[in-house]
Each structure stands twice: as structure tokens, then as C-alpha cells.
PDB file of C-alpha atoms and ligand atoms in Angstrom:
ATOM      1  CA  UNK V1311      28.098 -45.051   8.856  1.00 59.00           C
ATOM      2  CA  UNK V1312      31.382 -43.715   8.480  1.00 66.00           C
ATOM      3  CA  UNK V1313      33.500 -42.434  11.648  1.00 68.00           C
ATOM      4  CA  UNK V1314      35.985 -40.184  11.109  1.00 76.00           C
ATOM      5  CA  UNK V1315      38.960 -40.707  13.540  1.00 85.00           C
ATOM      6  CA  UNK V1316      39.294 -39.458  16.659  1.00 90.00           C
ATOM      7  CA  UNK V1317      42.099 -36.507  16.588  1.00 95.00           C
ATOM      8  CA  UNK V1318      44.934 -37.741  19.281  1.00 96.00           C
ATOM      9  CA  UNK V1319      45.008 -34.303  21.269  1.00 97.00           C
ATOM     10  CA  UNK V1320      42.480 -31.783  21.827  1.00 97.00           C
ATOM     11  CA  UNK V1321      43.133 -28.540  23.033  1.00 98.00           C
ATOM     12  CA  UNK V1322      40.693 -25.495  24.511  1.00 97.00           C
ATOM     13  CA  UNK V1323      41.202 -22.331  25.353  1.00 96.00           C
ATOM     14  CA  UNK V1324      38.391 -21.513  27.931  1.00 95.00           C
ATOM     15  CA  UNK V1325      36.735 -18.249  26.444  1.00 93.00           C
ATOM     16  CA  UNK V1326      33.681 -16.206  26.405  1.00 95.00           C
ATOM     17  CA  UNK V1327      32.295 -16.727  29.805  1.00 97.00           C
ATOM     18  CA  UNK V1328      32.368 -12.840  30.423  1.00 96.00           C
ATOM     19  CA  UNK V1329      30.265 -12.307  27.512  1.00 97.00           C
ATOM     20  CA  UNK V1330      28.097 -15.274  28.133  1.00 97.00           C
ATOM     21  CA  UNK V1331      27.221 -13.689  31.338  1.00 98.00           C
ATOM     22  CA  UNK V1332      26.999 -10.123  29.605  1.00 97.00           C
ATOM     23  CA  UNK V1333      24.620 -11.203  27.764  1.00 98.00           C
ATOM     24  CA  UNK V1334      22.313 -12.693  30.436  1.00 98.00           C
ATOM     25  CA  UNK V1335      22.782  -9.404  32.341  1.00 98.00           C
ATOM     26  CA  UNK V1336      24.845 -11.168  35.067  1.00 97.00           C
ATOM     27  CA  UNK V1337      28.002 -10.773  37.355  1.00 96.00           C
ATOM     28  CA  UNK V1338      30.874 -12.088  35.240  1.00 96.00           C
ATOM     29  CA  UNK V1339      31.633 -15.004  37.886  1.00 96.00           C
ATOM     30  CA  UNK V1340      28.331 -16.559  36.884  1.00 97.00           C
ATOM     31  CA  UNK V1341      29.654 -16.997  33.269  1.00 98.00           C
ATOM     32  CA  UNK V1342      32.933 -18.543  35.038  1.00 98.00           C
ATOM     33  CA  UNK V1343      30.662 -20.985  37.212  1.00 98.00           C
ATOM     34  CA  UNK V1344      29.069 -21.768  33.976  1.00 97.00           C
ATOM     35  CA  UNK V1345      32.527 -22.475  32.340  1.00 98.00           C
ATOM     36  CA  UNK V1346      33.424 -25.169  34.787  1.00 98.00           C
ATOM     37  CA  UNK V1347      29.842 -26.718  34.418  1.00 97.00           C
ATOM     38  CA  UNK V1348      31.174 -27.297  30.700  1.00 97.00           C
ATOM     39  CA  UNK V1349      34.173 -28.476  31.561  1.00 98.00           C
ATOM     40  CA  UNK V1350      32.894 -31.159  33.804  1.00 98.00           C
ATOM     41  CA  UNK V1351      30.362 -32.172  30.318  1.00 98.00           C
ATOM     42  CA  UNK V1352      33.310 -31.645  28.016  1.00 98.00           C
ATOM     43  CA  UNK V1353      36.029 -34.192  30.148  1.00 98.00           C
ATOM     44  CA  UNK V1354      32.952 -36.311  30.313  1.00 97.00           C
ATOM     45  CA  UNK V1355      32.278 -36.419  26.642  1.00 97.00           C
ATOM     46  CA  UNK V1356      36.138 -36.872  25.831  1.00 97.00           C
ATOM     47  CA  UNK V1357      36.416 -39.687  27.982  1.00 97.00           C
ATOM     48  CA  UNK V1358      33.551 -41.586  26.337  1.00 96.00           C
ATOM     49  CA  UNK V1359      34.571 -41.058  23.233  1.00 95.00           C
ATOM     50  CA  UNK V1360      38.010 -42.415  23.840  1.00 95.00           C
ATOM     51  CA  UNK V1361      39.750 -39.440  23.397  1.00 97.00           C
ATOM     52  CA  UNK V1362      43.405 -39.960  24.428  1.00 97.00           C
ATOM     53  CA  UNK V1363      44.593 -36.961  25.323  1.00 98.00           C
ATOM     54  CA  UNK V1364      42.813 -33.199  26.015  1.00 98.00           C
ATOM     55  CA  UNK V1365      44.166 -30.027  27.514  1.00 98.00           C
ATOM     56  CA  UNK V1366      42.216 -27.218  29.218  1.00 98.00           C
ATOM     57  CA  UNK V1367      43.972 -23.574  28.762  1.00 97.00           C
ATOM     58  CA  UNK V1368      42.099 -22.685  32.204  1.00 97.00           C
ATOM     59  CA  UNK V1369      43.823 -19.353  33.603  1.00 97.00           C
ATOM     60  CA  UNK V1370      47.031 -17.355  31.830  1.00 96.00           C
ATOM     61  CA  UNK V1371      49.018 -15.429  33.735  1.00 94.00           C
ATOM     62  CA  UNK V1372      47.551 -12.023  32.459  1.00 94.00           C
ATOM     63  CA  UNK V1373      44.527 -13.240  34.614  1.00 96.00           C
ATOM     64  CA  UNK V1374      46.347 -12.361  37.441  1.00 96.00           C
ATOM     65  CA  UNK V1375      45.986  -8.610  36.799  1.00 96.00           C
ATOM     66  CA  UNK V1376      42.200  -9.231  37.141  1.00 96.00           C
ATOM     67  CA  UNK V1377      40.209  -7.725  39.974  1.00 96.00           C
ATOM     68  CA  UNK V1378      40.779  -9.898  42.972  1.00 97.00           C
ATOM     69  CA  UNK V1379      37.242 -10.606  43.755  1.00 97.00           C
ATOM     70  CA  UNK V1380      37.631 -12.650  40.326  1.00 97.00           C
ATOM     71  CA  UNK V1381      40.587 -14.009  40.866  1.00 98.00           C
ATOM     72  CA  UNK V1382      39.661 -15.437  43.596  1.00 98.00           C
ATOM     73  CA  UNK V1383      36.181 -16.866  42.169  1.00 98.00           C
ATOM     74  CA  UNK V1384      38.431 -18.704  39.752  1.00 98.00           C
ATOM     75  CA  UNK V1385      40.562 -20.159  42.646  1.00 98.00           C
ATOM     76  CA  UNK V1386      37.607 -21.509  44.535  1.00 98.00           C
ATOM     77  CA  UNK V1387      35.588 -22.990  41.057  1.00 98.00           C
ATOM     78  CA  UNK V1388      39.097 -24.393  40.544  1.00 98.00           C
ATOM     79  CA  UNK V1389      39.217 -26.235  44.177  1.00 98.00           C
ATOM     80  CA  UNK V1390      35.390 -27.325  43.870  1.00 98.00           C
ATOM     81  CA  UNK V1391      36.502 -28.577  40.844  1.00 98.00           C
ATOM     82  CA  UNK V1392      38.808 -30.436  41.840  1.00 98.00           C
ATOM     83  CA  UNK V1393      37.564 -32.469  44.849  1.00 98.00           C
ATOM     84  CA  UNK V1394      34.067 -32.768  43.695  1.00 98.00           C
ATOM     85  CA  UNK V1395      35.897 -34.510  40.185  1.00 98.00           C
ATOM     86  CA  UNK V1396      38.497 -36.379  41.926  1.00 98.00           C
ATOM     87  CA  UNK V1397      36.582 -39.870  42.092  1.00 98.00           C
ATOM     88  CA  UNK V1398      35.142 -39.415  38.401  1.00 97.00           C
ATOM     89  CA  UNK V1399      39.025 -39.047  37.621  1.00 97.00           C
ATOM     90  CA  UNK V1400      40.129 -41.532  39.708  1.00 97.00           C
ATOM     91  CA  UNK V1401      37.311 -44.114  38.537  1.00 97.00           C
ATOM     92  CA  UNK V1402      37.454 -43.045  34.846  1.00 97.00           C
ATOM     93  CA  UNK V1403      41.027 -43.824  34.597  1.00 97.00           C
ATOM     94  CA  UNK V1404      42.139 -40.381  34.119  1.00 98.00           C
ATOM     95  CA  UNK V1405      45.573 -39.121  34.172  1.00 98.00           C
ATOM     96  CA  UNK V1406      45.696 -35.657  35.306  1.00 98.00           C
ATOM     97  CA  UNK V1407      48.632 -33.084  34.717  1.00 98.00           C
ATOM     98  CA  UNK V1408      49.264 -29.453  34.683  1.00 97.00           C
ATOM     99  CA  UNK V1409      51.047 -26.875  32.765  1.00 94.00           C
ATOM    100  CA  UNK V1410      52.126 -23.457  34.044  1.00 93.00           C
ATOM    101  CA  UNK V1411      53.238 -22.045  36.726  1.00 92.00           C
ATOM    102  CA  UNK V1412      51.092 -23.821  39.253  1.00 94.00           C
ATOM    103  CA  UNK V1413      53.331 -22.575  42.355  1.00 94.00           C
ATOM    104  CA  UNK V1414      51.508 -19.106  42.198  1.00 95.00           C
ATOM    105  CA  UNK V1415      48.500 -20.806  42.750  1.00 98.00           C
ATOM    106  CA  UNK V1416      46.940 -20.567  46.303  1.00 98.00           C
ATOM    107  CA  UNK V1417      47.384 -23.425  48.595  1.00 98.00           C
ATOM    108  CA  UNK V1418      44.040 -24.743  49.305  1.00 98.00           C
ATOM    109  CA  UNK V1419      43.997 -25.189  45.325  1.00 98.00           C
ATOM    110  CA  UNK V1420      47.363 -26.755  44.615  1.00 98.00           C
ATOM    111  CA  UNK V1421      47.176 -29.010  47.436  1.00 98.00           C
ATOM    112  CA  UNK V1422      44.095 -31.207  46.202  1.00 98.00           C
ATOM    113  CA  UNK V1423      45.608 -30.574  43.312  1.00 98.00           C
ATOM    114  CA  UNK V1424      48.606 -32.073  43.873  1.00 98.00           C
ATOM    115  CA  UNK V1425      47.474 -34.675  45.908  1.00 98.00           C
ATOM    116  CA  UNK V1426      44.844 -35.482  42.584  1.00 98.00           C
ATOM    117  CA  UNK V1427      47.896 -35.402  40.433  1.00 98.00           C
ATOM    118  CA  UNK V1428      49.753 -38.008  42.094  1.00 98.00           C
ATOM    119  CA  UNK V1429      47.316 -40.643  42.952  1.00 97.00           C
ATOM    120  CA  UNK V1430      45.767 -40.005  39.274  1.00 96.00           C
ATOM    121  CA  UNK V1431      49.438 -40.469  37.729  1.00 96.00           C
ATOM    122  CA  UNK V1432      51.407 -43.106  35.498  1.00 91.00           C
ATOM    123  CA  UNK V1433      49.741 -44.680  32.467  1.00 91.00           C
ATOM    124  CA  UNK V1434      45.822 -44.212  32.377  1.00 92.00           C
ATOM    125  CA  UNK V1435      43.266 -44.017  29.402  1.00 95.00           C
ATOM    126  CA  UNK V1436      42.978 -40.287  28.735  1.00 97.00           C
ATOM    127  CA  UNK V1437      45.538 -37.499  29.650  1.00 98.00           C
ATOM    128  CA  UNK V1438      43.844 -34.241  31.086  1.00 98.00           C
ATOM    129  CA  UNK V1439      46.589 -31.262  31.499  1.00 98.00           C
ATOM    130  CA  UNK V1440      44.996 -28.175  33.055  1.00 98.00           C
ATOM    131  CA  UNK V1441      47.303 -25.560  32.021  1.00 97.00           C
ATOM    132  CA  UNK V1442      47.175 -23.354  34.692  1.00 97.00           C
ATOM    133  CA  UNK V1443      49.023 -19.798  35.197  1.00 96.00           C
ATOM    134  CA  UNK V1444      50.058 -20.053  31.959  1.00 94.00           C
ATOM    135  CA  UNK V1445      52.096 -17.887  29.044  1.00 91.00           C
ATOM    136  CA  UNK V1446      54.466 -18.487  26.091  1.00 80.00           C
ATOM    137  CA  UNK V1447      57.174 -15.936  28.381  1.00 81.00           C
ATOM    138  CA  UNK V1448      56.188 -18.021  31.449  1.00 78.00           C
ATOM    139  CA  UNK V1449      57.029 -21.219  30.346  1.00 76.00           C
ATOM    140  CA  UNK V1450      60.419 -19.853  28.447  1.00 85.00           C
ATOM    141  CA  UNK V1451      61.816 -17.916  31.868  1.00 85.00           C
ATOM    142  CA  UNK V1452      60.748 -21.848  33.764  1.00 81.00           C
ATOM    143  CA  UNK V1453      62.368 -23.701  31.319  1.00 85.00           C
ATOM    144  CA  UNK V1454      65.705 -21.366  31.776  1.00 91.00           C
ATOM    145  CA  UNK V1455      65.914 -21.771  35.310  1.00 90.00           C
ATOM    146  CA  UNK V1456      65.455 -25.016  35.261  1.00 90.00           C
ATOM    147  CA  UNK V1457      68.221 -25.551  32.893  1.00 91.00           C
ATOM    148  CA  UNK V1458      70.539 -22.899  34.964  1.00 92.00           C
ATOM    149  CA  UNK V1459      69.920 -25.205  37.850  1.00 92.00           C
ATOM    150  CA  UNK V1460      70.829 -27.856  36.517  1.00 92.00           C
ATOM    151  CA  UNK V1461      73.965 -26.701  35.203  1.00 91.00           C
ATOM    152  CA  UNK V1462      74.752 -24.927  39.225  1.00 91.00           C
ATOM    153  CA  UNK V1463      74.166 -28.851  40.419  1.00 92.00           C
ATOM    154  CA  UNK V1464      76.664 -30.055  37.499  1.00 90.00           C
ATOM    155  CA  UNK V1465      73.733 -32.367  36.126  1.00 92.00           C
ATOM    156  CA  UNK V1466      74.268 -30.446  32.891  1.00 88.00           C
ATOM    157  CA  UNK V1467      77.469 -28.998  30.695  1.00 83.00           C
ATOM    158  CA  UNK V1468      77.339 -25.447  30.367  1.00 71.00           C
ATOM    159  CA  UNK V1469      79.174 -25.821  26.892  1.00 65.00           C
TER     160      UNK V1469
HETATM  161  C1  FPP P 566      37.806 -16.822  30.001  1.00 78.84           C
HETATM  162  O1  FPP P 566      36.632 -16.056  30.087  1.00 78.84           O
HETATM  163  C2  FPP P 566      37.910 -17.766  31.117  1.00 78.84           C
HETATM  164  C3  FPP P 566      38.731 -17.592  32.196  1.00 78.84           C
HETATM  165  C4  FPP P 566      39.612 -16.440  32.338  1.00 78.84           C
HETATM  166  C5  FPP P 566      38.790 -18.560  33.324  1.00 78.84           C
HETATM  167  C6  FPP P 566      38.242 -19.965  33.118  1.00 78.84           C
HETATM  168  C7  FPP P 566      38.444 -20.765  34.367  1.00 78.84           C
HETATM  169  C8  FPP P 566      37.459 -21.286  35.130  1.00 78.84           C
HETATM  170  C9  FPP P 566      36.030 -21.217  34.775  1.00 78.84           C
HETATM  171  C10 FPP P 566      37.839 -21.949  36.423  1.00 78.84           C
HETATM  172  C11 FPP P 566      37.449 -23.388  36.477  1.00 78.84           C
HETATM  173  C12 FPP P 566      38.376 -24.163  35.622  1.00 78.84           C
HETATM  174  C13 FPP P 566      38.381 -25.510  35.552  1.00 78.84           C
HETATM  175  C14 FPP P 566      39.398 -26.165  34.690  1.00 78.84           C
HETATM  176  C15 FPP P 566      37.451 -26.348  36.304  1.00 78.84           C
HETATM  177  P1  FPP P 566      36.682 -14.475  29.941  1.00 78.84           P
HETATM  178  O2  FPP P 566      36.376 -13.882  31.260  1.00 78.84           O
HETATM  179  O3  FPP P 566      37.978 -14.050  29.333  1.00 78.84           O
HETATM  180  O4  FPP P 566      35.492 -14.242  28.986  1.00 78.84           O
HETATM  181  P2  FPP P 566      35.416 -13.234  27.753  1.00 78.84           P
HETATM  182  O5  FPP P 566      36.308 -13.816  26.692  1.00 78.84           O
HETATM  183  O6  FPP P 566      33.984 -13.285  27.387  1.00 78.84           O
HETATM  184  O7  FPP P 566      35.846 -11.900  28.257  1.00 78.84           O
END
């Protein structure tokens, strides 16, 4: 049997779970609780299948502008996430990483988050980035002030 190869990078964007709920005729957070069901299969799956690298478009910034009861749903399934996953990921050989703006996040997310990050650092089987308050105007207005501080702390040329 012939099997194809594995691509190195896999990206999702995390959609649908209002309209998988819809459907059902439930609250909208049940489609979000359903969403972080898959992604527990979906890291799973990747990681057996030797996937090297895969990257989970979890929450842009426009979901900030949703109602905060939601918001907040997202913030705790993102928390549970976290510690309930953090020996799988730390057993499994995971490296996890984020993109975004994880700063807005609340604390009692980025903080097992963070701590997760650094003890599941360095070189590891299979990358997982959770891109995380993200946005193409985000990442552009980060990646300016980063460079504008480096140029105030004369680590960089401004020519
Ligand atoms: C899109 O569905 C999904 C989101 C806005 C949030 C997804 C994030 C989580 C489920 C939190 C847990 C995340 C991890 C990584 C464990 P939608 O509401 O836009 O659905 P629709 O496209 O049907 O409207």
C-alpha cells in the first residue's frame, strides 16, 4: 500500500462550532466545548502519525468584540485545556508555542500557559503553536514595536 507523505505543517482554522451547535438547537458554547473535544482527538491523531509540526488558529482578535459571556467560555475551555493536556504534552514530547497577542489574554489562562510553554520547550517531536489573539494587523503593529524598541535600546540601526 502506498503512503503518501506526511505534509511538514498543518494548519486549522477552528470554525463552525456556532453552527454545529445551531444545528443541534444548543447554546453556542456547547459547539465551543465540542471544538476543544476535537482538538484534544486532532493533536492526538497528529502526534501518532508523526506529524512534525501543526498550528491551531484558536481565537482572532475580532473575537474579542464577542459577547462576554463567550468570551469568557473560550478563556476557561482554553485553561481546562491546558492543564488537563499538560502531561499528554509533556509525555508525548510535544513542543508547545503560541502566536498572537497572548498578553491580552486573562491571567489564570496565560499563566499555565506559560508555565506549559516553558517546561514543554526546546527540541521535541511535534511543534503545536496555538495562535491565540490573533490578526494579520496584530502581528504587523507587534512586529513594529518590537523593532522600534530595539532601535530605542541601540540593538538595531535605524538606517
Ligand atoms: C469558531 O467558531 C471558533 C472559535 C471562535 C473559538 C475556538 C476556540 C475554542 C473552542 C477554545 C478552546 C481552544 C483550544 C485550542 C483548546 P464560530 O463561533 O466562529 O463558529 P461559526 O463559524 O459556526 O460561527
Amino acid at each position: 500500500m502506498h503512503i503518501a507523505p506526511l505534509p511538514r505543517h498543518v494548519a486549522i482554522i477552528m470554525d463552525g462550532n456556532g453552527r454545529w451547535a445551531r444545528r443541534r438547537g444548543l447554546p453556542r458554547i456547547e459547539g465551543h466545548r465540542q471544538g476543544a473535544k476535537s482538538v484534544r482527538d486532532v493533536v492526538r491523531a497528529s502526534r501518532e502519525l508523526g506529524l512534525p509540526a501543526l498550528t491551531l488558529y484558536a481565537f482572532s482578535s475580532q473575537n474579542w468584540a464577542r459577547p462576554i459571556e463567550e468570551v469568557q467560555g473560550l478563556m476557561m475551555l482554553l485553561r481546562d485545556y491546558v492543564i488537563e493536556e499538560r502531561d499528554k504534552i509533556m509525555d508525548n514530547g510535544i513542543r508547545l508555542t503560541t502566536a498572537g497577542t497572548i498578553s491580552r489574554l486573562p491571567a489564570f489562562v496565560v499563566d499555565p500557559l506559560q508555565s506549559l510553554m516553558n517546561d514543554a520547550a526546546g527540541p521535541r517531536d511535534m511543534g503545536l503553536c496555538l495562535a491565540l489573539s490573533y490578526g494579520g494587523r496584530d502581528s504587523m503593529v507587534d512586529a513594529v514595536r518590537t523593532l522600534a524598541r530595539q532601535v530605542a535600546a541601540g540593538e538595531l540601526a535605524d538606517a
